[in-house]
Amino acid sequence: MKTTETSAPLPADAGSGMSVTKAGPPSGKPPTAQKREGKVLNAFSRSILVIWAIMVVLPLLWAVMTSFKDDSSIFGSPWSLPDTLHFDNWTRAWTEADMSDYFLNTVLVVGGSLIGTLVLGSMAAYVLARFDFPGNRFIYYLFIGGMSFPIMLALVPLFYVVNNMGLLNTIHGLILVYIAYSLPFTVFFLTAFFRTLPTSVAEAAFVDGASHSRTFFQIMLPMAKPGLISVGIFNFLGQWNQYMLPTVLNTDPDKRVLTQGLVQLAVSQGYKGDWSGLFAGLVMAMLPVLAAYIVFQRQVVQGLTAGALK
């Protein structure tokens, strides 16, 4: 039985050529009251942002200011500006406290692990985002599960695995552990980012005879530059400030990274009363992270909002 659809009857005014307009629901408040509430809300939100900025910036400025004081000024007038800039605090922390060796070890470990994480993570994310194959979602959810796995539960078995592989107390062993630690979040982030990229460019490259590897490295990877920078900043921050993994897997004093060196400096200088050298070492450790945020802040925001602005 075939059914037909009939249109709803037109109102009486439809045939007369007169337009019928529907008024929206009344707002209940005059425009002046709405503008007044908007101004109050805007002022309140700005006040919260100013308070939050002060809470974040003031400790950093105080640490930098304290690193140029002597020990007597730190305890005598902790909130005042230094009378003279004591650059010898930085020299003492860099040479006598071996901060230079710790800094070099950290640069080697974080640099190698960051490159490996971005290369392997981007390749895995591209395959999971662009190709459908049996087990695609299962592998993706395995990476998601790795983000929720607490690192504290893996420290003991990880120690024995690294020890049996002969990678304990080595720079390259710590690099491999950092890569495995950072891959779940990297794949999760970049998979969502690769899905926002247009497929027409890759299809045109395949038509022109480009291979999958060439399409990925020469076309898709440059297009994913904002996402790579964003996830690279997050990984850099997490790996630079990592303390638990190197403490368990890197017990050699000559292979210590910067976080281990800061703890050692706090313990040794605490007995000597060299608080100015301790603050100088603290500022040395946080300057690279601040510099990375300042240089790449626009790319970080662009990478985080790329999917929302598509």
C-alpha positions as YAML, in Angstrom:
chain: A
units: angstrom
residues:
- id: 1
  name: MET
  ca: [0.00, 0.00, 0.00]
- id: 2
  name: LYS
  ca: [1.51, 3.29, -1.03]
- id: 3
  name: THR
  ca: [1.20, 6.21, 1.28]
- id: 4
  name: THR
  ca: [1.25, 9.79, 0.22]
- id: 5
  name: GLU
  ca: [2.33, 12.74, 2.21]
- id: 6
  name: THR
  ca: [0.12, 15.77, 2.39]
- id: 7
  name: SER
  ca: [1.31, 19.16, 3.31]
- id: 8
  name: ALA
  ca: [0.01, 20.88, 6.41]
- id: 9
  name: PRO
  ca: [-2.82, 23.37, 5.82]
- id: 10
  name: LEU
  ca: [-1.69, 26.91, 5.32]
- id: 11
  name: PRO
  ca: [-2.90, 29.60, 7.68]
- id: 12
  name: ALA
  ca: [-5.64, 31.89, 6.56]
- id: 13
  name: ASP
  ca: [-3.22, 34.74, 5.93]
- id: 14
  name: ALA
  ca: [-1.01, 32.71, 3.59]
- id: 15
  name: GLY
  ca: [-2.99, 33.44, 0.48]
- id: 16
  name: SER
  ca: [-3.32, 37.12, 1.08]
- id: 17
  name: GLY
  ca: [0.37, 37.86, 0.43]
- id: 18
  name: MET
  ca: [1.00, 39.00, 4.00]
- id: 19
  name: SER
  ca: [4.12, 37.65, 5.73]
- id: 20
  name: VAL
  ca: [3.75, 36.09, 9.11]
- id: 21
  name: THR
  ca: [6.59, 36.70, 11.52]
- id: 22
  name: LYS
  ca: [7.16, 34.79, 14.72]
- id: 23
  name: ALA
  ca: [8.49, 36.64, 17.67]
- id: 24
  name: GLY
  ca: [11.15, 34.89, 19.69]
- id: 25
  name: PRO
  ca: [10.69, 34.14, 23.36]
- id: 26
  name: PRO
  ca: [11.02, 37.15, 25.55]
- id: 27
  name: SER
  ca: [14.33, 37.41, 27.32]
- id: 28
  name: GLY
  ca: [12.73, 38.71, 30.48]
- id: 29
  name: LYS
  ca: [15.47, 41.33, 31.01]
- id: 30
  name: PRO
  ca: [15.99, 44.70, 29.39]
- id: 31
  name: PRO
  ca: [19.13, 45.16, 27.24]
- id: 32
  name: THR
  ca: [20.69, 47.49, 29.80]
- id: 33
  name: ALA
  ca: [20.46, 44.83, 32.50]
- id: 34
  name: GLN
  ca: [22.01, 42.22, 30.20]
- id: 35
  name: LYS
  ca: [24.91, 44.53, 29.34]
- id: 36
  name: ARG
  ca: [25.40, 45.26, 33.04]
- id: 37
  name: GLU
  ca: [25.55, 41.55, 33.86]
- id: 38
  name: GLY
  ca: [27.99, 40.99, 30.98]
- id: 39
  name: LYS
  ca: [30.31, 43.69, 32.29]
- id: 40
  name: VAL
  ca: [30.19, 42.25, 35.81]
- id: 41
  name: LEU
  ca: [30.96, 38.75, 34.54]
- id: 42
  name: ASN
  ca: [33.79, 40.06, 32.35]
- id: 43
  name: ALA
  ca: [35.32, 41.98, 35.26]
- id: 44
  name: PHE
  ca: [35.03, 38.93, 37.53]
- id: 45
  name: SER
  ca: [36.72, 36.61, 34.99]
- id: 46
  name: ARG
  ca: [39.52, 39.10, 34.40]
- id: 47
  name: SER
  ca: [40.06, 39.46, 38.14]
- id: 48
  name: ILE
  ca: [40.38, 35.67, 38.48]
- id: 49
  name: LEU
  ca: [42.90, 35.58, 35.62]
- id: 50
  name: VAL
  ca: [44.94, 38.38, 37.20]
- id: 51
  name: ILE
  ca: [45.01, 36.61, 40.57]
- id: 52
  name: TRP
  ca: [46.00, 33.34, 38.90]
- id: 53
  name: ALA
  ca: [48.77, 35.06, 36.93]
- id: 54
  name: ILE
  ca: [50.12, 36.64, 40.11]
- id: 55
  name: MET
  ca: [50.12, 33.28, 41.90]
- id: 56
  name: VAL
  ca: [52.10, 31.72, 39.04]
- id: 57
  name: VAL
  ca: [54.50, 34.53, 38.18]
- id: 58
  name: LEU
  ca: [55.45, 35.76, 41.65]
- id: 59
  name: PRO
  ca: [57.15, 32.52, 42.81]
- id: 60
  name: LEU
  ca: [59.16, 32.41, 39.56]
- id: 61
  name: LEU
  ca: [60.26, 36.02, 39.89]
- id: 62
  name: TRP
  ca: [61.10, 35.49, 43.55]
- id: 63
  name: ALA
  ca: [63.26, 32.45, 42.71]
- id: 64
  name: VAL
  ca: [65.13, 34.38, 40.01]
- id: 65
  name: MET
  ca: [65.62, 37.35, 42.33]
- id: 66
  name: THR
  ca: [66.83, 35.12, 45.17]
- id: 67
  name: SER
  ca: [69.38, 33.41, 42.93]
- id: 68
  name: PHE
  ca: [71.32, 36.70, 42.75]
- id: 69
  name: LYS
  ca: [71.42, 37.28, 46.54]
- id: 70
  name: ASP
  ca: [73.86, 36.11, 49.14]
- id: 71
  name: ASP
  ca: [72.79, 33.83, 52.00]
- id: 72
  name: SER
  ca: [72.49, 36.62, 54.56]
- id: 73
  name: SER
  ca: [70.18, 38.64, 52.31]
- id: 74
  name: ILE
  ca: [67.99, 35.61, 51.62]
- id: 75
  name: PHE
  ca: [67.14, 35.21, 55.32]
- id: 76
  name: GLY
  ca: [67.48, 38.85, 56.36]
- id: 77
  name: SER
  ca: [65.33, 40.47, 53.65]
- id: 78
  name: PRO
  ca: [63.75, 37.70, 51.54]
- id: 79
  name: TRP
  ca: [61.30, 40.00, 49.70]
- id: 80
  name: SER
  ca: [63.65, 42.85, 48.88]
- id: 81
  name: LEU
  ca: [65.65, 43.28, 45.69]
- id: 82
  name: PRO
  ca: [69.31, 42.23, 45.81]
- id: 83
  name: ASP
  ca: [71.70, 45.03, 46.67]
- id: 84
  name: THR
  ca: [74.22, 43.68, 44.15]
- id: 85
  name: LEU
  ca: [73.95, 40.90, 41.60]
- id: 86
  name: HIS
  ca: [75.97, 37.93, 42.85]
- id: 87
  name: PHE
  ca: [76.74, 36.09, 39.62]
- id: 88
  name: ASP
  ca: [79.15, 33.90, 41.55]
- id: 89
  name: ASN
  ca: [76.12, 31.93, 42.78]
- id: 90
  name: TRP
  ca: [75.51, 30.72, 39.24]
- id: 91
  name: THR
  ca: [79.20, 30.01, 38.68]
- id: 92
  name: ARG
  ca: [79.42, 28.03, 41.91]
- id: 93
  name: ALA
  ca: [76.34, 25.98, 41.09]
- id: 94
  name: TRP
  ca: [77.50, 25.35, 37.52]
- id: 95
  name: THR
  ca: [81.04, 24.22, 38.38]
- id: 96
  name: GLU
  ca: [81.29, 23.10, 42.01]
- id: 97
  name: ALA
  ca: [77.85, 21.43, 42.17]
- id: 98
  name: ASP
  ca: [78.37, 19.69, 38.78]
- id: 99
  name: MET
  ca: [75.25, 21.26, 37.32]
- id: 100
  name: SER
  ca: [77.02, 21.45, 33.96]
- id: 101
  name: ASP
  ca: [77.35, 17.65, 33.80]
- id: 102
  name: TYR
  ca: [73.75, 17.15, 34.91]
- id: 103
  name: PHE
  ca: [72.57, 19.68, 32.33]
- id: 104
  name: LEU
  ca: [74.48, 17.94, 29.52]
- id: 105
  name: ASN
  ca: [73.11, 14.52, 30.49]
- id: 106
  name: THR
  ca: [69.57, 15.92, 30.57]
- id: 107
  name: VAL
  ca: [69.97, 17.51, 27.14]
- id: 108
  name: LEU
  ca: [71.21, 14.21, 25.68]
- id: 109
  name: VAL
  ca: [68.44, 12.14, 27.26]
- id: 110
  name: VAL
  ca: [65.57, 14.54, 26.58]
- id: 111
  name: GLY
  ca: [66.81, 15.41, 23.07]
- id: 112
  name: GLY
  ca: [67.15, 11.78, 21.99]
- id: 113
  name: SER
  ca: [63.88, 10.69, 23.59]
- id: 114
  name: LEU
  ca: [61.96, 13.66, 22.19]
- id: 115
  name: ILE
  ca: [63.12, 12.96, 18.62]
- id: 116
  name: GLY
  ca: [62.34, 9.26, 18.97]
- id: 117
  name: THR
  ca: [58.94, 9.92, 20.52]
- id: 118
  name: LEU
  ca: [57.87, 12.34, 17.78]
- id: 119
  name: VAL
  ca: [59.08, 10.13, 14.93]
- id: 120
  name: LEU
  ca: [57.60, 6.86, 16.22]
- id: 121
  name: GLY
  ca: [54.47, 8.50, 17.62]
- id: 122
  name: SER
  ca: [53.68, 10.39, 14.42]
- id: 123
  name: MET
  ca: [54.14, 7.27, 12.28]
- id: 124
  name: ALA
  ca: [51.89, 5.18, 14.51]
- id: 125
  name: ALA
  ca: [49.28, 7.94, 14.77]
- id: 126
  name: TYR
  ca: [49.23, 8.43, 10.98]
- id: 127
  name: VAL
  ca: [48.59, 4.73, 10.35]
- id: 128
  name: LEU
  ca: [45.87, 4.54, 13.01]
- id: 129
  name: ALA
  ca: [44.17, 7.69, 11.73]
- id: 130
  name: ARG
  ca: [44.33, 7.05, 7.96]
- id: 131
  name: PHE
  ca: [44.17, 3.29, 7.38]
- id: 132
  name: ASP
  ca: [41.46, 0.80, 8.29]
- id: 133
  name: PHE
  ca: [42.73, -2.69, 9.09]
- id: 134
  name: PRO
  ca: [41.76, -5.47, 11.51]
- id: 135
  name: GLY
  ca: [42.83, -4.53, 15.01]
- id: 136
  name: ASN
  ca: [43.06, -0.80, 14.34]
- id: 137
  name: ARG
  ca: [40.80, 0.20, 17.22]
- id: 138
  name: PHE
  ca: [42.31, -2.43, 19.49]
- id: 139
  name: ILE
  ca: [45.82, -1.03, 19.01]
- id: 140
  name: TYR
  ca: [44.51, 2.51, 19.49]
- id: 141
  name: TYR
  ca: [42.84, 1.59, 22.77]
- id: 142
  name: LEU
  ca: [46.05, -0.12, 23.90]
- id: 143
  name: PHE
  ca: [47.79, 3.24, 23.61]
- id: 144
  name: ILE
  ca: [44.91, 4.87, 25.47]
- id: 145
  name: GLY
  ca: [45.26, 2.28, 28.22]
- id: 146
  name: GLY
  ca: [48.94, 3.10, 28.49]
- id: 147
  name: MET
  ca: [48.03, 6.65, 29.47]
- id: 148
  name: SER
  ca: [45.99, 5.41, 32.45]
- id: 149
  name: PHE
  ca: [48.61, 2.92, 33.69]
- id: 150
  name: PRO
  ca: [50.35, 4.30, 36.82]
- id: 151
  name: ILE
  ca: [54.09, 4.43, 36.41]
- id: 152
  name: MET
  ca: [54.57, 3.54, 40.07]
- id: 153
  name: LEU
  ca: [53.33, -0.02, 39.42]
- id: 154
  name: ALA
  ca: [55.84, -0.52, 36.60]
- id: 155
  name: LEU
  ca: [58.99, 0.62, 38.39]
- id: 156
  name: VAL
  ca: [60.02, -2.75, 39.86]
- id: 157
  name: PRO
  ca: [59.43, -4.89, 36.74]
- id: 158
  name: LEU
  ca: [60.86, -2.11, 34.58]
- id: 159
  name: PHE
  ca: [64.03, -2.12, 36.66]
- id: 160
  name: TYR
  ca: [64.54, -5.86, 36.13]
- id: 161
  name: VAL
  ca: [63.75, -5.64, 32.40]
- id: 162
  name: VAL
  ca: [66.22, -2.81, 31.85]
- id: 163
  name: ASN
  ca: [68.82, -4.59, 33.99]
- id: 164
  name: ASN
  ca: [68.46, -7.86, 32.08]
- id: 165
  name: MET
  ca: [68.89, -5.99, 28.80]
- id: 166
  name: GLY
  ca: [72.12, -4.43, 30.04]
- id: 167
  name: LEU
  ca: [70.72, -0.89, 29.78]
- id: 168
  name: LEU
  ca: [70.79, 0.03, 33.46]
- id: 169
  name: ASN
  ca: [72.72, 3.25, 34.27]
- id: 170
  name: THR
  ca: [73.08, 4.15, 30.59]
- id: 171
  name: ILE
  ca: [71.98, 7.19, 28.64]
- id: 172
  name: HIS
  ca: [70.48, 5.20, 25.76]
- id: 173
  name: GLY
  ca: [68.60, 2.95, 28.16]
- id: 174
  name: LEU
  ca: [66.98, 5.98, 29.77]
- id: 175
  name: ILE
  ca: [66.16, 7.35, 26.31]
- id: 176
  name: LEU
  ca: [64.28, 4.15, 25.40]
- id: 177
  name: VAL
  ca: [62.33, 4.21, 28.66]
- id: 178
  name: TYR
  ca: [61.39, 7.86, 28.13]
- id: 179
  name: ILE
  ca: [60.17, 7.06, 24.60]
- id: 180
  name: ALA
  ca: [57.99, 4.21, 25.86]
- id: 181
  name: TYR
  ca: [56.70, 6.45, 28.65]
- id: 182
  name: SER
  ca: [55.70, 9.27, 26.28]
- id: 183
  name: LEU
  ca: [54.34, 7.27, 23.32]
- id: 184
  name: PRO
  ca: [50.75, 6.71, 24.59]
- id: 185
  name: PHE
  ca: [49.95, 10.40, 24.96]
- id: 186
  name: THR
  ca: [51.78, 11.26, 21.72]
- id: 187
  name: VAL
  ca: [49.83, 8.70, 19.68]
- id: 188
  name: PHE
  ca: [46.55, 9.75, 21.28]
- id: 189
  name: PHE
  ca: [47.17, 13.43, 20.54]
- id: 190
  name: LEU
  ca: [48.49, 13.04, 17.01]
- id: 191
  name: THR
  ca: [45.85, 10.51, 15.95]
- id: 192
  name: ALA
  ca: [43.15, 13.08, 16.60]
- id: 193
  name: PHE
  ca: [45.22, 15.72, 14.81]
- id: 194
  name: PHE
  ca: [45.86, 13.61, 11.67]
- id: 195
  name: ARG
  ca: [42.13, 12.98, 11.37]
- id: 196
  name: THR
  ca: [41.55, 16.73, 10.95]
- id: 197
  name: LEU
  ca: [43.94, 17.01, 7.99]
- id: 198
  name: PRO
  ca: [42.43, 16.91, 4.48]
- id: 199
  name: THR
  ca: [42.70, 13.59, 2.66]
- id: 200
  name: SER
  ca: [42.64, 15.14, -0.81]
- id: 201
  name: VAL
  ca: [46.31, 16.13, -0.64]
- id: 202
  name: ALA
  ca: [47.43, 12.59, 0.20]
- id: 203
  name: GLU
  ca: [45.17, 11.15, -2.51]
- id: 204
  name: ALA
  ca: [46.67, 13.53, -5.08]
- id: 205
  name: ALA
  ca: [50.16, 12.41, -4.03]
- id: 206
  name: PHE
  ca: [49.19, 8.76, -4.51]
- id: 207
  name: VAL
  ca: [47.81, 9.55, -7.95]
- id: 208
  name: ASP
  ca: [51.12, 11.17, -8.88]
- id: 209
  name: GLY
  ca: [52.94, 7.98, -7.92]
- id: 210
  name: ALA
  ca: [54.26, 8.88, -4.46]
- id: 211
  name: SER
  ca: [54.79, 6.02, -2.05]
- id: 212
  name: HIS
  ca: [53.29, 5.86, 1.42]
- id: 213
  name: SER
  ca: [56.55, 6.79, 3.10]
- id: 214
  name: ARG
  ca: [57.16, 9.73, 0.78]
- id: 215
  name: THR
  ca: [53.59, 10.95, 1.23]
- id: 216
  name: PHE
  ca: [53.98, 10.79, 4.99]
- id: 217
  name: PHE
  ca: [57.38, 12.45, 5.36]
- id: 218
  name: GLN
  ca: [57.10, 15.07, 2.60]
- id: 219
  name: ILE
  ca: [53.41, 15.96, 2.66]
- id: 220
  name: MET
  ca: [51.51, 14.88, 5.76]
- id: 221
  name: LEU
  ca: [54.24, 15.45, 8.32]
- id: 222
  name: PRO
  ca: [54.82, 19.12, 7.33]
- id: 223
  name: MET
  ca: [51.05, 19.67, 7.45]
- id: 224
  name: ALA
  ca: [51.04, 18.28, 11.00]
- id: 225
  name: LYS
  ca: [53.72, 20.71, 12.20]
- id: 226
  name: PRO
  ca: [51.42, 22.57, 14.68]
- id: 227
  name: GLY
  ca: [50.39, 19.30, 16.30]
- id: 228
  name: LEU
  ca: [53.99, 18.07, 16.45]
- id: 229
  name: ILE
  ca: [55.11, 21.27, 18.15]
- id: 230
  name: SER
  ca: [52.28, 21.11, 20.67]
- id: 231
  name: VAL
  ca: [52.85, 17.51, 21.68]
- id: 232
  name: GLY
  ca: [56.60, 18.10, 21.59]
- id: 233
  name: ILE
  ca: [56.28, 20.88, 24.16]
- id: 234
  name: PHE
  ca: [54.20, 18.68, 26.46]
- id: 235
  name: ASN
  ca: [56.64, 15.79, 26.14]
- id: 236
  name: PHE
  ca: [59.61, 18.11, 26.66]
- id: 237
  name: LEU
  ca: [58.08, 19.42, 29.87]
- id: 238
  name: GLY
  ca: [57.30, 15.95, 31.19]
- id: 239
  name: GLN
  ca: [60.66, 14.45, 30.26]
- id: 240
  name: TRP
  ca: [62.71, 17.43, 31.46]
- id: 241
  name: ASN
  ca: [61.04, 17.35, 34.90]
- id: 242
  name: GLN
  ca: [61.01, 13.54, 35.17]
- id: 243
  name: TYR
  ca: [62.44, 12.38, 38.49]
- id: 244
  name: MET
  ca: [60.97, 8.96, 39.30]
- id: 245
  name: LEU
  ca: [62.32, 7.04, 36.30]
- id: 246
  name: PRO
  ca: [65.94, 8.29, 36.42]
- id: 247
  name: THR
  ca: [66.07, 7.78, 40.18]
- id: 248
  name: VAL
  ca: [65.22, 4.09, 39.77]
- id: 249
  name: LEU
  ca: [67.01, 3.35, 36.50]
- id: 250
  name: ASN
  ca: [70.00, 5.68, 36.70]
- id: 251
  name: THR
  ca: [71.97, 5.29, 39.93]
- id: 252
  name: ASP
  ca: [75.39, 6.12, 38.46]
- id: 253
  name: PRO
  ca: [76.53, 9.53, 39.85]
- id: 254
  name: ASP
  ca: [78.21, 10.38, 36.54]
- id: 255
  name: LYS
  ca: [74.99, 9.77, 34.56]
- id: 256
  name: ARG
  ca: [72.60, 11.78, 36.71]
- id: 257
  name: VAL
  ca: [70.12, 14.10, 35.05]
- id: 258
  name: LEU
  ca: [69.15, 17.59, 36.17]
- id: 259
  name: THR
  ca: [66.35, 16.61, 38.56]
- id: 260
  name: GLN
  ca: [68.64, 14.19, 40.36]
- id: 261
  name: GLY
  ca: [71.34, 16.84, 40.47]
- id: 262
  name: LEU
  ca: [68.94, 19.35, 42.04]
- id: 263
  name: VAL
  ca: [68.03, 16.90, 44.79]
- id: 264
  name: GLN
  ca: [71.70, 16.17, 45.39]
- id: 265
  name: LEU
  ca: [72.43, 19.89, 45.44]
- id: 266
  name: ALA
  ca: [69.63, 20.49, 47.95]
- id: 267
  name: VAL
  ca: [70.96, 17.78, 50.24]
- id: 268
  name: SER
  ca: [74.63, 18.75, 50.05]
- id: 269
  name: GLN
  ca: [74.18, 22.53, 50.03]
- id: 270
  name: GLY
  ca: [71.59, 22.32, 52.78]
- id: 271
  name: TYR
  ca: [74.23, 21.21, 55.25]
- id: 272
  name: LYS
  ca: [76.65, 23.88, 54.05]
- id: 273
  name: GLY
  ca: [74.04, 26.64, 54.11]
- id: 274
  name: ASP
  ca: [74.66, 27.60, 50.48]
- id: 275
  name: TRP
  ca: [71.07, 28.52, 49.70]
- id: 276
  name: SER
  ca: [72.04, 31.02, 47.04]
- id: 277
  name: GLY
  ca: [73.72, 28.28, 44.99]
- id: 278
  name: LEU
  ca: [70.65, 26.11, 45.41]
- id: 279
  name: PHE
  ca: [68.36, 28.82, 44.02]
- id: 280
  name: ALA
  ca: [70.77, 29.40, 41.15]
- id: 281
  name: GLY
  ca: [70.62, 25.71, 40.24]
- id: 282
  name: LEU
  ca: [66.83, 25.79, 40.46]
- id: 283
  name: VAL
  ca: [66.62, 28.69, 38.02]
- id: 284
  name: MET
  ca: [69.02, 26.90, 35.66]
- id: 285
  name: ALA
  ca: [66.68, 23.92, 35.59]
- id: 286
  name: MET
  ca: [63.51, 25.88, 34.84]
- id: 287
  name: LEU
  ca: [64.89, 28.36, 32.27]
- id: 288
  name: PRO
  ca: [64.84, 25.92, 29.29]
- id: 289
  name: VAL
  ca: [61.19, 25.07, 29.94]
- id: 290
  name: LEU
  ca: [60.20, 28.74, 30.15]
- id: 291
  name: ALA
  ca: [62.15, 29.53, 27.00]
- id: 292
  name: ALA
  ca: [60.41, 26.71, 25.11]
- id: 293
  name: TYR
  ca: [56.98, 28.00, 26.12]
- id: 294
  name: ILE
  ca: [57.81, 31.58, 25.22]
- id: 295
  name: VAL
  ca: [59.21, 30.67, 21.80]
- id: 296
  name: PHE
  ca: [56.51, 28.17, 20.79]
- id: 297
  name: GLN
  ca: [53.45, 29.50, 22.61]
- id: 298
  name: ARG
  ca: [51.68, 30.46, 19.38]
- id: 299
  name: GLN
  ca: [52.31, 27.06, 17.80]
- id: 300
  name: VAL
  ca: [51.04, 25.31, 20.93]
- id: 301
  name: VAL
  ca: [47.74, 27.19, 20.84]
- id: 302
  name: GLN
  ca: [47.45, 26.62, 17.09]
- id: 303
  name: GLY
  ca: [48.00, 22.90, 17.49]
- id: 304
  name: LEU
  ca: [45.48, 22.58, 20.33]
- id: 305
  name: THR
  ca: [42.74, 24.46, 18.45]
- id: 306
  name: ALA
  ca: [43.34, 23.07, 14.95]
- id: 307
  name: GLY
  ca: [40.72, 20.36, 15.31]
- id: 308
  name: ALA
  ca: [38.13, 22.74, 16.77]
- id: 309
  name: LEU
  ca: [38.61, 25.33, 14.02]
- id: 310
  name: LYS
  ca: [38.23, 22.90, 11.13]
...
